[in-house]
Amino acid sequence: MKKTVPDLVRSTDNLVMVTAYDYPGGQQAERAGVDMILVGDSLGNVVLGYESTAQVTMEDIIHHARAVRRGAPDTFLVADMPFGSFQTGVTDALRSAVRLVKEAGADAVKLEGGEEVEDITRALTRVGIPVMGHVGLRPQTAVAQGGLKVQGRTVEDALAVLAGARSAERAGAFAVVLEAIPSRLAELVTSRLRVPTVGIGAGPHCRGQVLVWHDLLGVFEGEEKKLARRYAELGRDATRALRAYAEEVRGGQFPTQEHGFLMKSDVLRALRRELGDDATDTDADADLAELQKLY
Ligand code: KIV
């Protein structure tokens, strides 16, 4: 059964969240029983091949979130607010969030930022749109943060992460993502919030964890990211399978008779007559023999 915001906030179990971007992904995540699915703007990096998540548009998120929703009708779905969809003010943010709920079927939205987005989080939660905050590394504005690197390593930066998380909670966020911060800082932040923290690259002390689909399932071959554990090697297996397919097509081992469809021999004979094809009826007889075996 789909979790509600109070279920998630009160949960004493570790919350499980994974990103997904399409219909089969939604189905698989739902069958696996995760608590929440995130249609993250990581979509830009791992599915659309953009250079940065800042390029992701509302249309991208809506298109993919709708597909995930069709695959996972009974799982709590969070859609990311892409860069540019909320920074231009509260009215734009409300309009974007309403679209994610109405058009994409999201149960909640996620919003990157600390105290500077408090008014936006408050406005959304006031009209009943659940918000998940996101502090620590914020990939949409990573350039301003000095690149995609661990945040909160100095006292000043650590205090800013805590202030951002507190601000999200104060404004009504039901949970806060902590991305790429030291584990001890994540522990301190988690112990100071009533709402759950959901970590990625933030160690084991958060109340939930989120991983990107492609990292978790090894879709891209190569080195494992430090913040993720790979539970499968889909990229390697897919390349192997595609190679085997290519070899078999080239070598004539695929397809075989069993992958094809039969034609009744009288139809085949009539067709050949029509085409003036004077081939013998050997193939038609073979098809007839196959049909007799089947029916
Ligand atoms: O876009 C995303 O996938 C995210 C997660 C990494 C939390 O924001």
CSV table of C-alpha atoms and ligand atoms in Angstrom, one decimal:
chain,number,residue,atom,x,y,z
A,1,MET,CA,0.0,0.0,0.0
A,2,LYS,CA,1.2,3.5,-0.8
A,3,LYS,CA,2.9,5.2,2.1
A,4,THR,CA,1.6,8.6,3.2
A,5,VAL,CA,3.6,11.6,4.5
A,6,PRO,CA,2.7,10.8,8.2
A,7,ASP,CA,3.7,7.1,7.6
A,8,LEU,CA,7.1,8.2,6.3
A,9,VAL,CA,7.7,10.8,9.0
A,10,ARG,CA,6.8,8.4,11.8
A,11,SER,CA,8.5,5.4,10.4
A,12,THR,CA,11.0,3.8,12.8
A,13,ASP,CA,12.4,1.6,10.0
A,14,ASN,CA,15.1,2.9,7.7
A,15,LEU,CA,13.4,4.5,4.7
A,16,VAL,CA,14.3,3.1,1.3
A,17,MET,CA,14.3,5.3,-1.7
A,18,VAL,CA,15.6,4.8,-5.2
A,19,THR,CA,15.5,6.9,-8.4
A,20,ALA,CA,13.6,5.6,-11.4
A,21,TYR,CA,13.0,7.2,-14.8
A,22,ASP,CA,10.7,4.9,-16.8
A,23,TYR,CA,7.8,2.5,-16.8
A,24,PRO,CA,9.8,-0.8,-16.2
A,25,GLY,CA,11.9,1.0,-13.5
A,26,GLY,CA,8.7,2.0,-11.7
A,27,GLN,CA,7.3,-1.5,-11.9
A,28,GLN,CA,10.6,-3.0,-10.6
A,29,ALA,CA,10.9,-0.5,-7.8
A,30,GLU,CA,7.3,-1.1,-6.7
A,31,ARG,CA,7.7,-4.9,-6.9
A,32,ALA,CA,10.8,-4.6,-4.7
A,33,GLY,CA,8.7,-2.7,-2.1
A,34,VAL,CA,10.7,0.5,-1.8
A,35,ASP,CA,9.1,3.2,0.3
A,36,MET,CA,9.7,6.1,-2.1
A,37,ILE,CA,10.7,6.5,-5.7
A,38,LEU,CA,12.5,9.7,-6.8
A,39,VAL,CA,12.3,10.9,-10.4
A,40,GLY,CA,15.5,12.9,-9.8
A,41,ASP,CA,17.0,15.4,-12.1
A,42,SER,CA,19.9,12.9,-12.2
A,43,LEU,CA,17.7,11.9,-15.2
A,44,GLY,CA,19.8,14.5,-17.1
A,45,ASN,CA,23.1,12.7,-16.4
A,46,VAL,CA,22.1,9.1,-16.5
A,47,VAL,CA,19.3,8.9,-19.0
A,48,LEU,CA,19.5,11.9,-21.3
A,49,GLY,CA,23.2,12.4,-21.5
A,50,TYR,CA,23.2,16.0,-20.5
A,51,GLU,CA,26.4,17.5,-19.1
A,52,SER,CA,24.7,18.9,-16.0
A,53,THR,CA,21.4,18.5,-14.2
A,54,ALA,CA,20.9,22.2,-14.7
A,55,GLN,CA,19.9,21.4,-18.3
A,56,VAL,CA,16.9,19.3,-17.2
A,57,THR,CA,13.5,20.8,-18.0
A,58,MET,CA,10.1,20.6,-16.5
A,59,GLU,CA,9.0,18.7,-19.6
A,60,ASP,CA,11.8,16.2,-19.1
A,61,ILE,CA,10.8,15.5,-15.5
A,62,ILE,CA,7.0,15.4,-16.3
A,63,HIS,CA,7.5,13.0,-19.3
A,64,HIS,CA,9.6,10.5,-17.2
A,65,ALA,CA,7.6,10.9,-14.0
A,66,ARG,CA,4.4,10.0,-15.8
A,67,ALA,CA,6.0,6.8,-17.1
A,68,VAL,CA,7.3,5.9,-13.7
A,69,ARG,CA,3.9,6.6,-12.2
A,70,ARG,CA,2.3,4.2,-14.7
A,71,GLY,CA,4.6,1.5,-13.6
A,72,ALA,CA,4.3,2.3,-9.9
A,73,PRO,CA,0.8,3.4,-9.1
A,74,ASP,CA,1.1,2.4,-5.4
A,75,THR,CA,4.4,3.8,-4.4
A,76,PHE,CA,5.1,7.3,-3.0
A,77,LEU,CA,6.5,9.3,-5.9
A,78,VAL,CA,8.7,12.3,-5.4
A,79,ALA,CA,9.5,14.5,-8.5
A,80,ASP,CA,12.5,16.8,-8.6
A,81,MET,CA,11.9,20.5,-9.2
A,82,PRO,CA,14.4,21.1,-12.0
A,83,PHE,CA,16.8,24.1,-12.1
A,84,GLY,CA,14.9,27.2,-13.2
A,85,SER,CA,11.5,25.9,-12.1
A,86,PHE,CA,11.5,27.6,-8.7
A,87,GLN,CA,14.4,30.0,-8.4
A,88,THR,CA,12.5,32.7,-10.2
A,89,GLY,CA,10.0,33.2,-7.3
A,90,VAL,CA,7.2,31.7,-5.3
A,91,THR,CA,4.6,32.0,-8.0
A,92,ASP,CA,6.7,30.1,-10.5
A,93,ALA,CA,7.6,27.5,-7.9
A,94,LEU,CA,3.9,27.0,-7.1
A,95,ARG,CA,3.0,26.7,-10.8
A,96,SER,CA,5.8,24.1,-11.4
A,97,ALA,CA,5.0,22.1,-8.3
A,98,VAL,CA,1.3,22.0,-9.2
A,99,ARG,CA,2.3,20.7,-12.7
A,100,LEU,CA,4.4,17.9,-11.1
A,101,VAL,CA,1.4,16.8,-9.0
A,102,LYS,CA,-1.3,17.2,-11.6
A,103,GLU,CA,0.5,16.2,-14.9
A,104,ALA,CA,3.1,13.8,-13.6
A,105,GLY,CA,1.2,12.2,-10.7
A,106,ALA,CA,3.8,13.1,-8.1
A,107,ASP,CA,2.9,12.8,-4.4
A,108,ALA,CA,5.7,15.2,-3.4
A,109,VAL,CA,8.4,17.4,-4.9
A,110,LYS,CA,12.0,17.8,-4.0
A,111,LEU,CA,13.7,21.1,-3.9
A,112,GLU,CA,17.5,21.8,-3.7
A,113,GLY,CA,18.6,24.5,-1.4
A,114,GLY,CA,19.0,25.8,2.1
A,115,GLU,CA,17.6,28.9,3.8
A,116,GLU,CA,17.4,30.7,0.5
A,117,VAL,CA,14.4,28.5,-0.6
A,118,GLU,CA,12.6,28.6,2.8
A,119,ASP,CA,9.8,30.9,1.5
A,120,ILE,CA,9.3,28.5,-1.5
A,121,THR,CA,9.1,25.4,0.7
A,122,ARG,CA,6.7,27.2,3.0
A,123,ALA,CA,4.5,28.3,0.1
A,124,LEU,CA,4.3,24.8,-1.3
A,125,THR,CA,3.6,23.0,1.9
A,126,ARG,CA,0.9,25.6,2.8
A,127,VAL,CA,-1.1,24.7,-0.3
A,128,GLY,CA,-0.7,21.0,0.6
A,129,ILE,CA,2.2,19.9,-1.7
A,130,PRO,CA,4.6,17.8,0.4
A,131,VAL,CA,8.2,19.0,0.0
A,132,MET,CA,11.4,17.0,0.4
A,133,GLY,CA,14.4,19.3,1.1
A,134,HIS,CA,17.9,18.7,-0.3
A,135,VAL,CA,21.1,20.1,1.3
A,136,GLY,CA,24.8,19.3,1.3
A,137,LEU,CA,25.9,18.8,-2.3
A,138,ARG,CA,23.3,20.4,-4.6
A,139,PRO,CA,24.3,19.3,-8.2
A,140,GLN,CA,22.1,22.0,-9.8
A,141,THR,CA,24.3,24.7,-8.5
A,142,ALA,CA,27.5,22.6,-8.0
A,143,VAL,CA,29.5,25.2,-9.9
A,144,ALA,CA,28.9,27.7,-7.1
A,145,GLN,CA,29.7,25.0,-4.6
A,146,GLY,CA,33.2,24.4,-6.1
A,147,GLY,CA,32.2,21.3,-8.2
A,148,LEU,CA,30.7,18.0,-7.4
A,149,LYS,CA,32.5,17.4,-4.1
A,150,VAL,CA,31.8,16.6,-0.5
A,151,GLN,CA,30.3,19.5,1.4
A,152,GLY,CA,30.3,20.6,5.1
A,153,ARG,CA,34.0,19.8,5.8
A,154,THR,CA,34.7,23.0,7.6
A,155,VAL,CA,32.9,24.2,10.7
A,156,GLU,CA,31.3,27.1,8.7
A,157,ASP,CA,30.2,24.8,5.9
A,158,ALA,CA,28.9,22.2,8.3
A,159,LEU,CA,26.8,24.8,10.1
A,160,ALA,CA,25.4,26.0,6.8
A,161,VAL,CA,24.3,22.4,6.0
A,162,LEU,CA,22.6,22.2,9.4
A,163,ALA,CA,21.0,25.6,9.0
A,164,GLY,CA,19.7,24.6,5.5
A,165,ALA,CA,18.2,21.3,6.9
A,166,ARG,CA,16.6,23.1,9.8
A,167,SER,CA,15.2,25.8,7.5
A,168,ALA,CA,13.6,23.1,5.3
A,169,GLU,CA,12.1,21.5,8.4
A,170,ARG,CA,10.9,24.8,9.7
A,171,ALA,CA,9.2,25.6,6.4
A,172,GLY,CA,7.3,22.3,6.5
A,173,ALA,CA,9.4,19.8,4.6
A,174,PHE,CA,8.5,16.2,5.5
A,175,ALA,CA,12.1,14.9,4.9
A,176,VAL,CA,15.5,16.3,3.9
A,177,VAL,CA,18.0,14.7,1.5
A,178,LEU,CA,21.6,15.0,2.8
A,179,GLU,CA,24.0,14.6,-0.2
A,180,ALA,CA,27.7,14.1,0.0
A,181,ILE,CA,28.5,15.2,3.5
A,182,PRO,CA,30.7,13.6,6.2
A,183,SER,CA,28.9,10.8,8.1
A,184,ARG,CA,29.4,12.5,11.5
A,185,LEU,CA,27.8,15.7,10.2
A,186,ALA,CA,24.9,13.7,8.8
A,187,GLU,CA,24.5,12.1,12.2
A,188,LEU,CA,24.5,15.5,13.9
A,189,VAL,CA,21.9,16.9,11.5
A,190,THR,CA,19.7,13.8,11.8
A,191,SER,CA,19.7,14.0,15.6
A,192,ARG,CA,18.6,17.6,15.4
A,193,LEU,CA,15.6,17.1,13.1
A,194,ARG,CA,12.2,15.6,13.8
A,195,VAL,CA,11.7,14.8,10.1
A,196,PRO,CA,13.7,12.0,8.5
A,197,THR,CA,17.0,12.6,6.7
A,198,VAL,CA,17.6,10.6,3.6
A,199,GLY,CA,21.2,10.2,2.8
A,200,ILE,CA,23.2,9.7,-0.3
A,201,GLY,CA,26.9,9.7,0.4
A,202,ALA,CA,26.1,10.7,3.9
A,203,GLY,CA,26.9,7.5,5.8
A,204,PRO,CA,24.8,5.1,7.9
A,205,HIS,CA,23.2,7.5,10.4
A,206,CYS,CA,20.4,9.0,8.3
A,207,ARG,CA,16.9,7.7,8.7
A,208,GLY,CA,16.7,6.7,5.1
A,209,GLN,CA,18.9,6.1,2.1
A,210,VAL,CA,18.5,7.0,-1.6
A,211,LEU,CA,20.6,5.7,-4.5
A,212,VAL,CA,20.5,6.5,-8.2
A,213,TRP,CA,19.2,3.5,-10.2
A,214,HIS,CA,22.2,3.4,-12.5
A,215,ASP,CA,24.7,3.3,-9.6
A,216,LEU,CA,22.8,0.7,-7.7
A,217,LEU,CA,22.4,-1.6,-10.7
A,218,GLY,CA,25.8,-1.0,-12.4
A,219,VAL,CA,24.2,0.3,-15.6
A,220,PHE,CA,27.5,2.1,-16.5
A,221,GLU,CA,30.5,-0.2,-16.6
A,222,GLY,CA,33.7,1.0,-14.9
A,223,GLU,CA,34.6,1.9,-11.4
A,224,GLU,CA,32.0,1.8,-8.6
A,225,LYS,CA,31.2,5.3,-7.1
A,226,LYS,CA,32.4,5.6,-3.5
A,227,LEU,CA,28.9,6.6,-2.3
A,228,ALA,CA,27.1,3.6,-3.8
A,229,ARG,CA,27.0,-0.1,-3.6
A,230,ARG,CA,26.4,-2.0,-6.8
A,231,TYR,CA,23.8,-4.8,-6.4
A,232,ALA,CA,24.0,-5.9,-10.1
A,233,GLU,CA,26.1,-5.4,-13.2
A,234,LEU,CA,23.4,-4.6,-15.7
A,235,GLY,CA,25.7,-2.7,-18.0
A,236,ARG,CA,28.2,-5.5,-18.3
A,237,ASP,CA,25.4,-8.1,-18.7
A,238,ALA,CA,23.7,-6.0,-21.4
A,239,THR,CA,26.9,-5.5,-23.4
A,240,ARG,CA,27.5,-9.3,-23.2
A,241,ALA,CA,24.0,-10.1,-24.3
A,242,LEU,CA,24.1,-7.7,-27.2
A,243,ARG,CA,27.4,-9.1,-28.4
A,244,ALA,CA,26.0,-12.6,-28.3
A,245,TYR,CA,22.9,-11.4,-30.2
A,246,ALA,CA,25.1,-9.7,-32.9
A,247,GLU,CA,27.3,-12.9,-33.2
A,248,GLU,CA,24.3,-15.1,-33.6
A,249,VAL,CA,22.6,-12.9,-36.2
A,250,ARG,CA,25.8,-12.7,-38.2
A,251,GLY,CA,26.4,-16.4,-37.9
A,252,GLY,CA,22.8,-17.4,-38.8
A,253,GLN,CA,22.1,-19.0,-35.4
A,254,PHE,CA,19.3,-16.6,-34.7
A,255,PRO,CA,16.5,-16.6,-35.5
A,256,THR,CA,15.6,-20.3,-36.0
A,257,GLN,CA,12.3,-21.8,-37.1
A,258,GLU,CA,11.0,-21.7,-33.6
A,259,HIS,CA,11.1,-17.9,-33.5
A,260,GLY,CA,9.1,-17.6,-36.7
A,261,PHE,CA,5.4,-18.0,-37.5
A,262,LEU,CA,3.9,-20.7,-39.7
A,263,MET,CA,1.8,-20.2,-42.8
A,264,LYS,CA,-0.8,-22.8,-43.9
A,265,SER,CA,0.6,-24.7,-46.9
A,266,ASP,CA,-2.5,-24.1,-49.1
A,267,VAL,CA,-2.1,-20.3,-48.5
A,268,LEU,CA,1.6,-20.5,-49.3
A,269,ARG,CA,0.9,-22.5,-52.5
A,270,ALA,CA,-1.7,-20.0,-53.6
A,271,LEU,CA,0.6,-17.1,-52.8
A,272,ARG,CA,3.4,-18.7,-54.8
A,273,ARG,CA,1.0,-19.3,-57.8
A,274,GLU,CA,0.0,-15.7,-57.5
A,275,LEU,CA,3.6,-14.6,-57.6
A,276,GLY,CA,4.5,-17.0,-60.4
A,277,ASP,CA,7.0,-18.6,-58.1
A,278,ASP,CA,7.8,-22.0,-59.5
A,279,ALA,CA,9.6,-23.3,-56.4
A,280,THR,CA,8.8,-26.8,-55.2
A,281,ASP,CA,6.4,-27.3,-52.4
A,282,THR,CA,9.0,-28.7,-50.0
A,283,ASP,CA,8.9,-25.7,-47.7
A,284,ALA,CA,5.1,-25.7,-47.7
A,285,ASP,CA,5.1,-29.3,-46.8
A,286,ALA,CA,7.5,-28.7,-44.0
A,287,ASP,CA,5.3,-26.0,-42.7
A,288,LEU,CA,2.3,-28.3,-42.9
A,289,ALA,CA,4.1,-30.9,-40.9
A,290,GLU,CA,4.9,-28.3,-38.3
A,291,LEU,CA,1.3,-27.2,-38.1
A,292,GLN,CA,0.1,-30.7,-37.7
A,293,LYS,CA,2.5,-31.1,-34.8
A,294,LEU,CA,1.1,-27.9,-33.2
A,295,TYR,CA,-2.6,-28.4,-33.7
B,1,KIV,O1,18.5,13.8,-8.8
B,1,KIV,C1,18.7,12.9,-8.0
B,1,KIV,O2,18.8,11.7,-8.4
B,1,KIV,C2,18.9,13.3,-6.6
B,1,KIV,C3,19.4,12.2,-5.7
B,1,KIV,C4,20.8,12.0,-5.9
B,1,KIV,C5,19.0,12.6,-4.3
B,1,KIV,O3,18.7,14.4,-6.3
